[in-house]
Tab-separated table of C-alpha atoms and ligand atoms in Angstrom:
chain	number	residue	atom	x	y	z
V	195	UNK	CA	-0.009	-0.035	0.082
V	196	UNK	CA	1.340	3.401	-0.897
V	197	UNK	CA	2.294	5.778	2.074
V	198	UNK	CA	1.657	9.004	-0.171
V	199	UNK	CA	-1.542	10.575	1.266
V	200	UNK	CA	-4.299	10.432	-1.581
V	201	UNK	CA	-6.806	13.340	-2.266
V	202	UNK	CA	-10.095	12.714	-0.936
V	203	UNK	CA	-13.294	12.072	-3.210
V	204	UNK	CA	-15.471	14.947	-2.203
V	205	UNK	CA	-19.114	14.191	-1.343
V	206	UNK	CA	-21.709	15.884	-3.341
V	207	UNK	CA	-22.602	19.558	-2.360
V	208	UNK	CA	-24.925	19.933	0.902
V	209	UNK	CA	-28.035	21.440	1.559
V	210	UNK	CA	-27.694	23.642	4.517
V	211	UNK	CA	-31.179	24.891	4.355
V	212	UNK	CA	-32.731	22.702	6.932
V	213	UNK	CA	-36.448	22.379	6.649
V	214	UNK	CA	-39.215	21.675	9.202
V	215	UNK	CA	-41.236	18.580	9.076
V	216	UNK	CA	-44.080	18.070	11.554
V	217	UNK	CA	-42.680	21.104	13.484
V	218	UNK	CA	-39.409	19.405	13.827
V	219	UNK	CA	-35.992	20.177	11.926
V	220	UNK	CA	-35.166	17.282	9.463
V	221	UNK	CA	-31.655	16.113	9.650
V	222	UNK	CA	-29.674	13.072	7.994
V	223	UNK	CA	-28.641	11.717	11.153
V	224	UNK	CA	-28.083	12.088	14.952
V	225	UNK	CA	-25.262	9.942	16.759
V	226	UNK	CA	-24.471	9.279	20.423
V	227	UNK	CA	-21.026	7.958	21.181
V	228	UNK	CA	-21.651	5.526	23.968
V	229	UNK	CA	-18.191	4.703	24.967
V	230	UNK	CA	-14.897	6.500	24.243
V	231	UNK	CA	-12.891	3.235	24.440
V	232	UNK	CA	-11.972	0.811	21.814
V	233	UNK	CA	-10.612	-2.654	21.071
V	234	UNK	CA	-8.471	-1.470	18.212
V	235	UNK	CA	-6.028	1.474	18.142
V	236	UNK	CA	-6.306	3.140	14.728
V	237	UNK	CA	-4.516	6.202	14.013
V	238	UNK	CA	-6.665	9.173	12.956
V	239	UNK	CA	-9.431	7.661	14.740
V	240	UNK	CA	-12.138	10.603	14.480
V	241	UNK	CA	-13.454	9.794	17.760
V	242	UNK	CA	-9.793	10.077	19.204
V	243	UNK	CA	-10.734	6.815	20.964
V	244	UNK	CA	-7.015	5.462	21.498
V	245	UNK	CA	-6.076	8.938	23.327
V	246	UNK	CA	-8.991	9.067	25.462
V	247	UNK	CA	-9.686	7.463	28.821
V	248	UNK	CA	-12.293	4.646	28.977
V	249	UNK	CA	-15.810	5.899	29.314
V	250	UNK	CA	-19.308	4.594	29.111
V	251	UNK	CA	-22.531	6.822	28.551
V	252	UNK	CA	-25.494	6.342	31.288
V	253	UNK	CA	-28.363	5.037	29.757
V	254	UNK	CA	-30.749	7.046	31.783
V	255	UNK	CA	-29.171	10.460	30.772
V	256	UNK	CA	-28.601	9.262	27.251
V	257	UNK	CA	-32.393	8.735	27.034
V	258	UNK	CA	-33.126	12.210	28.691
V	259	UNK	CA	-30.796	13.842	25.868
V	260	UNK	CA	-32.419	12.059	23.112
V	261	UNK	CA	-35.864	12.816	24.222
V	262	UNK	CA	-35.069	16.410	24.296
V	263	UNK	CA	-33.493	16.066	20.648
V	264	UNK	CA	-36.736	14.352	19.703
V	265	UNK	CA	-39.012	17.267	20.721
V	266	UNK	CA	-37.242	19.430	17.992
V	267	UNK	CA	-35.246	17.172	15.662
V	268	UNK	CA	-36.234	14.343	13.141
V	269	UNK	CA	-33.239	12.839	11.957
V	270	UNK	CA	-33.498	10.256	9.323
V	271	UNK	CA	-31.407	7.622	11.510
V	272	UNK	CA	-30.063	7.231	14.911
V	273	UNK	CA	-26.631	5.950	15.337
V	274	UNK	CA	-24.891	4.433	18.303
V	275	UNK	CA	-21.060	5.018	17.891
V	276	UNK	CA	-18.234	4.768	19.814
V	277	UNK	CA	-15.012	3.836	20.500
V	278	UNK	CA	-16.530	0.505	20.047
V	279	UNK	CA	-20.121	0.500	21.100
V	280	UNK	CA	-20.250	-3.406	21.694
V	281	UNK	CA	-18.061	-2.828	24.584
V	282	UNK	CA	-20.820	-0.974	26.441
V	283	UNK	CA	-22.161	-3.309	29.343
V	284	UNK	CA	-25.764	-1.774	29.140
V	285	UNK	CA	-26.123	-1.784	25.360
V	286	UNK	CA	-29.326	-3.636	25.097
V	287	UNK	CA	-30.839	-1.305	27.947
V	288	UNK	CA	-29.384	1.715	25.716
V	289	UNK	CA	-31.064	0.270	22.520
V	290	UNK	CA	-34.399	-0.088	24.278
V	291	UNK	CA	-34.214	3.339	25.742
V	292	UNK	CA	-33.311	5.094	22.521
V	293	UNK	CA	-36.114	3.058	20.623
V	294	UNK	CA	-39.007	4.367	23.074
V	295	UNK	CA	-38.012	7.977	22.507
V	296	UNK	CA	-39.095	7.610	18.867
V	297	UNK	CA	-36.130	9.767	17.793
V	298	UNK	CA	-35.910	8.101	14.173
V	299	UNK	CA	-37.401	5.360	12.261
V	300	UNK	CA	-34.109	3.768	11.954
V	301	UNK	CA	-31.809	2.745	14.874
V	302	UNK	CA	-28.358	1.802	13.588
V	303	UNK	CA	-25.048	0.747	15.213
V	304	UNK	CA	-21.420	1.622	14.047
V	305	UNK	CA	-18.937	-1.435	14.891
V	306	UNK	CA	-15.755	-2.749	13.779
V	307	UNK	CA	-17.480	-6.103	13.890
V	308	UNK	CA	-14.766	-8.042	16.089
V	309	UNK	CA	-17.339	-8.846	18.772
V	310	UNK	CA	-20.495	-9.133	16.523
V	311	UNK	CA	-20.077	-13.049	16.951
V	312	UNK	CA	-20.805	-12.849	20.548
V	313	UNK	CA	-24.095	-10.685	20.528
V	314	UNK	CA	-27.231	-12.421	21.620
V	315	UNK	CA	-30.594	-12.520	19.783
V	316	UNK	CA	-32.062	-9.596	21.724
V	317	UNK	CA	-29.184	-7.363	20.426
V	318	UNK	CA	-29.994	-8.298	16.743
V	319	UNK	CA	-33.895	-7.951	17.241
V	320	UNK	CA	-33.264	-4.398	18.638
V	321	UNK	CA	-31.474	-3.052	15.641
V	322	UNK	CA	-32.652	-1.875	12.183
V	323	UNK	CA	-29.264	-1.309	10.495
V	324	UNK	CA	-25.638	-1.946	11.203
V	325	UNK	CA	-22.517	-0.253	9.833
V	326	UNK	CA	-19.403	-2.661	9.874
V	327	UNK	CA	-16.052	-0.719	9.222
V	328	UNK	CA	-13.570	-3.259	7.717
V	329	UNK	CA	-9.963	-2.432	8.145
V	330	UNK	CA	-6.912	-3.881	6.635
V	331	UNK	CA	-5.737	-5.011	9.921
V	332	UNK	CA	-7.153	-7.038	11.786
V	333	UNK	CA	-9.399	-8.464	8.974
V	334	UNK	CA	-12.520	-10.199	9.860
V	335	UNK	CA	-12.331	-13.837	9.292
V	336	UNK	CA	-14.565	-15.555	6.524
V	337	UNK	CA	-16.262	-17.383	9.022
V	338	UNK	CA	-17.392	-14.298	11.150
V	339	UNK	CA	-18.352	-12.527	8.119
V	340	UNK	CA	-20.822	-15.207	7.145
V	341	UNK	CA	-21.924	-15.390	10.692
V	342	UNK	CA	-22.783	-11.728	10.496
V	343	UNK	CA	-24.688	-11.993	7.372
V	344	UNK	CA	-26.759	-15.033	8.517
V	345	UNK	CA	-27.848	-13.324	11.859
V	346	UNK	CA	-28.873	-9.843	9.788
V	347	UNK	CA	-30.796	-12.087	7.311
V	348	UNK	CA	-32.504	-13.811	10.358
V	349	UNK	CA	-33.409	-10.409	12.117
V	350	UNK	CA	-33.850	-8.347	9.475
V	351	UNK	CA	-31.006	-5.943	10.151
V	352	UNK	CA	-29.741	-3.990	7.031
V	353	UNK	CA	-25.763	-4.538	6.739
V	354	UNK	CA	-23.719	-1.721	5.481
V	355	UNK	CA	-20.122	-2.973	5.153
V	356	UNK	CA	-17.694	0.049	4.780
V	357	UNK	CA	-14.059	-0.539	3.752
V	358	UNK	CA	-11.789	1.482	5.533
V	359	UNK	CA	-8.411	1.242	4.262
V	360	UNK	CA	-7.873	5.053	4.569
V	361	UNK	CA	-8.512	7.658	7.084
V	362	UNK	CA	-8.938	11.395	6.777
V	363	UNK	CA	-6.052	13.151	8.463
V	364	UNK	CA	-8.331	15.525	10.587
V	365	UNK	CA	-6.148	16.581	13.695
V	366	UNK	CA	-4.005	19.784	13.259
V	367	UNK	CA	-1.855	21.895	15.523
V	368	UNK	CA	-4.158	24.876	16.540
V	369	UNK	CA	-0.780	27.212	16.421
V	370	UNK	CA	-1.072	26.624	12.663
V	371	UNK	CA	-4.534	27.747	12.312
V	372	UNK	CA	-5.144	31.098	11.246
V	373	UNK	CA	-9.040	32.413	11.123
V	374	UNK	CA	-9.217	32.651	7.548
V	375	UNK	CA	-8.290	29.275	6.823
V	376	UNK	CA	-10.387	27.858	9.869
V	377	UNK	CA	-13.278	29.671	8.167
V	378	UNK	CA	-12.733	28.001	5.060
V	379	UNK	CA	-12.103	24.751	6.550
V	380	UNK	CA	-15.650	24.896	8.411
V	381	UNK	CA	-17.498	26.171	5.352
V	382	UNK	CA	-16.205	23.323	3.324
V	383	UNK	CA	-16.808	20.588	6.048
V	384	UNK	CA	-19.409	18.077	5.211
V	385	UNK	CA	-19.122	16.376	8.558
V	386	UNK	CA	-20.978	19.279	10.051
V	387	UNK	CA	-24.152	17.743	8.203
V	388	UNK	CA	-23.701	14.267	8.521
V	389	UNK	CA	-22.365	13.829	12.019
V	390	UNK	CA	-24.448	15.582	14.473
V	391	UNK	CA	-23.926	14.208	17.878
V	392	UNK	CA	-25.630	14.517	21.437
V	393	UNK	CA	-23.278	14.179	24.505
V	394	UNK	CA	-23.720	15.286	27.989
V	395	UNK	CA	-26.895	17.371	27.598
V	396	UNK	CA	-25.527	19.231	24.243
V	397	UNK	CA	-26.076	18.967	20.672
V	398	UNK	CA	-23.190	19.325	18.503
V	399	UNK	CA	-22.876	19.751	14.860
V	400	UNK	CA	-20.013	17.471	14.692
V	401	UNK	CA	-18.196	14.697	16.972
V	402	UNK	CA	-14.976	16.853	17.711
V	403	UNK	CA	-15.840	19.223	20.366
V	404	UNK	CA	-16.840	16.738	23.062
V	405	UNK	CA	-13.948	14.517	22.372
V	406	UNK	CA	-11.523	17.383	22.095
V	407	UNK	CA	-12.820	18.444	25.593
V	408	UNK	CA	-11.842	15.147	27.061
V	409	UNK	CA	-8.469	15.027	25.226
V	410	UNK	CA	-7.589	18.519	26.645
V	411	UNK	CA	-8.813	17.629	30.059
V	412	UNK	CA	-11.221	20.709	29.977
V	413	UNK	CA	-8.383	23.024	29.715
V	414	UNK	CA	-9.593	24.292	26.403
V	415	UNK	CA	-13.148	25.304	26.578
V	416	UNK	CA	-15.263	23.745	23.676
V	417	UNK	CA	-18.526	23.900	25.712
V	418	UNK	CA	-19.572	26.886	23.497
V	419	UNK	CA	-19.202	24.496	20.471
V	420	UNK	CA	-22.690	23.121	21.033
V	421	UNK	CA	-26.259	24.065	22.201
V	422	UNK	CA	-27.637	23.105	25.564
V	423	UNK	CA	-30.710	20.873	25.366
V	424	UNK	CA	-32.448	22.655	27.825
V	425	UNK	CA	-35.960	21.105	26.926
V	426	UNK	CA	-37.571	24.530	27.073
V	427	UNK	CA	-39.306	26.751	24.411
V	428	UNK	CA	-37.022	28.176	21.699
V	429	UNK	CA	-34.730	25.376	21.568
V	430	UNK	CA	-35.887	24.612	17.905
V	431	UNK	CA	-34.909	28.006	16.742
V	432	UNK	CA	-31.431	27.931	18.834
V	433	UNK	CA	-30.800	24.742	16.880
V	434	UNK	CA	-31.601	26.279	13.534
V	435	UNK	CA	-29.462	29.266	14.034
V	436	UNK	CA	-26.702	26.981	15.314
V	437	UNK	CA	-26.733	24.543	12.270
V	438	UNK	CA	-26.927	27.372	9.638
V	439	UNK	CA	-24.094	29.671	11.305
V	440	UNK	CA	-21.253	30.841	9.500
V	441	UNK	CA	-18.671	31.353	12.473
V	442	UNK	CA	-16.368	28.170	12.928
V	443	UNK	CA	-16.127	26.197	16.111
V	444	UNK	CA	-13.386	26.344	18.457
V	445	UNK	CA	-12.802	22.611	17.332
V	446	UNK	CA	-12.266	23.671	13.934
V	447	UNK	CA	-9.016	25.504	14.939
V	448	UNK	CA	-7.818	21.782	15.933
V	449	UNK	CA	-9.194	20.095	12.984
V	450	UNK	CA	-8.686	19.864	8.902
V	451	UNK	CA	-12.221	19.052	8.597
V	452	UNK	CA	-13.781	15.994	6.203
V	453	UNK	CA	-11.946	17.214	3.106
V	454	UNK	CA	-8.425	16.786	4.467
V	455	UNK	CA	-6.149	14.373	3.038
V	456	UNK	CA	-6.377	10.550	3.293
V	457	UNK	CA	-3.778	8.555	5.049
V	458	UNK	CA	-3.403	4.645	4.840
V	459	UNK	CA	-5.164	3.114	7.979
V	460	UNK	CA	-2.675	1.959	10.537
V	461	UNK	CA	-2.829	0.827	13.962
V	462	UNK	CA	-0.992	2.674	16.758
V	463	UNK	CA	1.416	0.859	19.004
V	464	UNK	CA	1.172	1.277	22.822
V	465	UNK	CA	4.261	3.347	22.961
V	466	UNK	CA	3.020	5.559	20.363
V	467	UNK	CA	-0.440	6.089	22.309
V	468	UNK	CA	1.576	6.982	25.327
V	469	UNK	CA	3.751	9.517	23.691
V	470	UNK	CA	0.736	11.130	22.106
V	471	UNK	CA	-1.345	10.917	25.278
V	472	UNK	CA	1.689	12.636	27.168
V	473	UNK	CA	1.528	15.830	24.908
V	474	UNK	CA	-2.121	16.648	26.688
V	475	UNK	CA	-0.777	15.798	30.362
U	201	LIG	S1	-12.112	0.828	15.282
U	201	LIG	FE1	-13.231	2.632	14.992
U	201	LIG	S2	-13.441	3.635	17.191
U	201	LIG	FE2	-11.892	2.267	17.167
U	201	LIG	S3	-10.016	3.035	17.257
U	201	LIG	FE3	-10.430	2.349	14.924
U	201	LIG	S4	-11.691	4.319	13.967
U	201	LIG	FE4	-11.564	4.491	16.300
U	202	LIG	S1	-14.565	20.485	14.119
U	202	LIG	FE1	-15.055	21.980	12.474
U	202	LIG	S2	-13.752	21.127	10.518
U	202	LIG	FE2	-13.570	19.576	12.226
U	202	LIG	S3	-15.442	18.233	11.494
U	202	LIG	FE3	-16.252	19.651	12.980
U	202	LIG	S4	-16.999	21.188	11.872
U	202	LIG	FE4	-15.804	20.057	10.703
């Protein structure tokens, strides 16, 4: 595999004029990252998982946040993501709680697939769709792939196999980020329409701010990068204004956006992870 970064294939232009549907803002998707840790250590993991301490979402708090979102947002799909979401010990409870909020017609989960062979019937019957990221290393065995396809067919779960042999090189040193360049990155970034996220009572237009907040141990304040889900009147208008803003996020000064160059997938070794973590001590 070439080590030369390849240019990214840009997704089609996005419509940023959000429309209302039954009084709620129609969106592509909403996601919750229910664990920060993972059983892999991918470099350029957009959730920054290898660099973050282990963390699990509280199912009750997540349900409260998703309910507040459901009062003003109408995403086409709700996604459970991580880290590796199959590592959450209360995953089945989360699936049940999210389902009863009626946030979206489709409940999906994004996984690296390594643990899917261990999942019980209750897991498969609680899902509508699964996205399985496939990396060059470690490869899923043919036996596990066949097992996943069989279980998905049995429980009518839609499978989306996503080959991920390249990752977007998103992280950047904020000292190299001027306002004009950051403005451009934010303007061109397709992730801000596709990866809406709820975390800790806040709605974010992308997944970077809460993870950068954890990475920097709160020493840089990214809390202004989202909208607090207060559940009171005016929330829908606050979200609409936020989603259509021109001003970049604080997180954008630390990010190259979704259109950045690609790099081949690789796993970080423990020493590399420790060296990177040490930079944030
Ligand atoms: S499998 Fe996904 S969550 Fe885990 S380290 Fe790789 S990219 Fe990050
Ligand atoms: S931090 Fe900014 S540039 Fe990075 S993904 Fe989010 S919106 Fe895009």
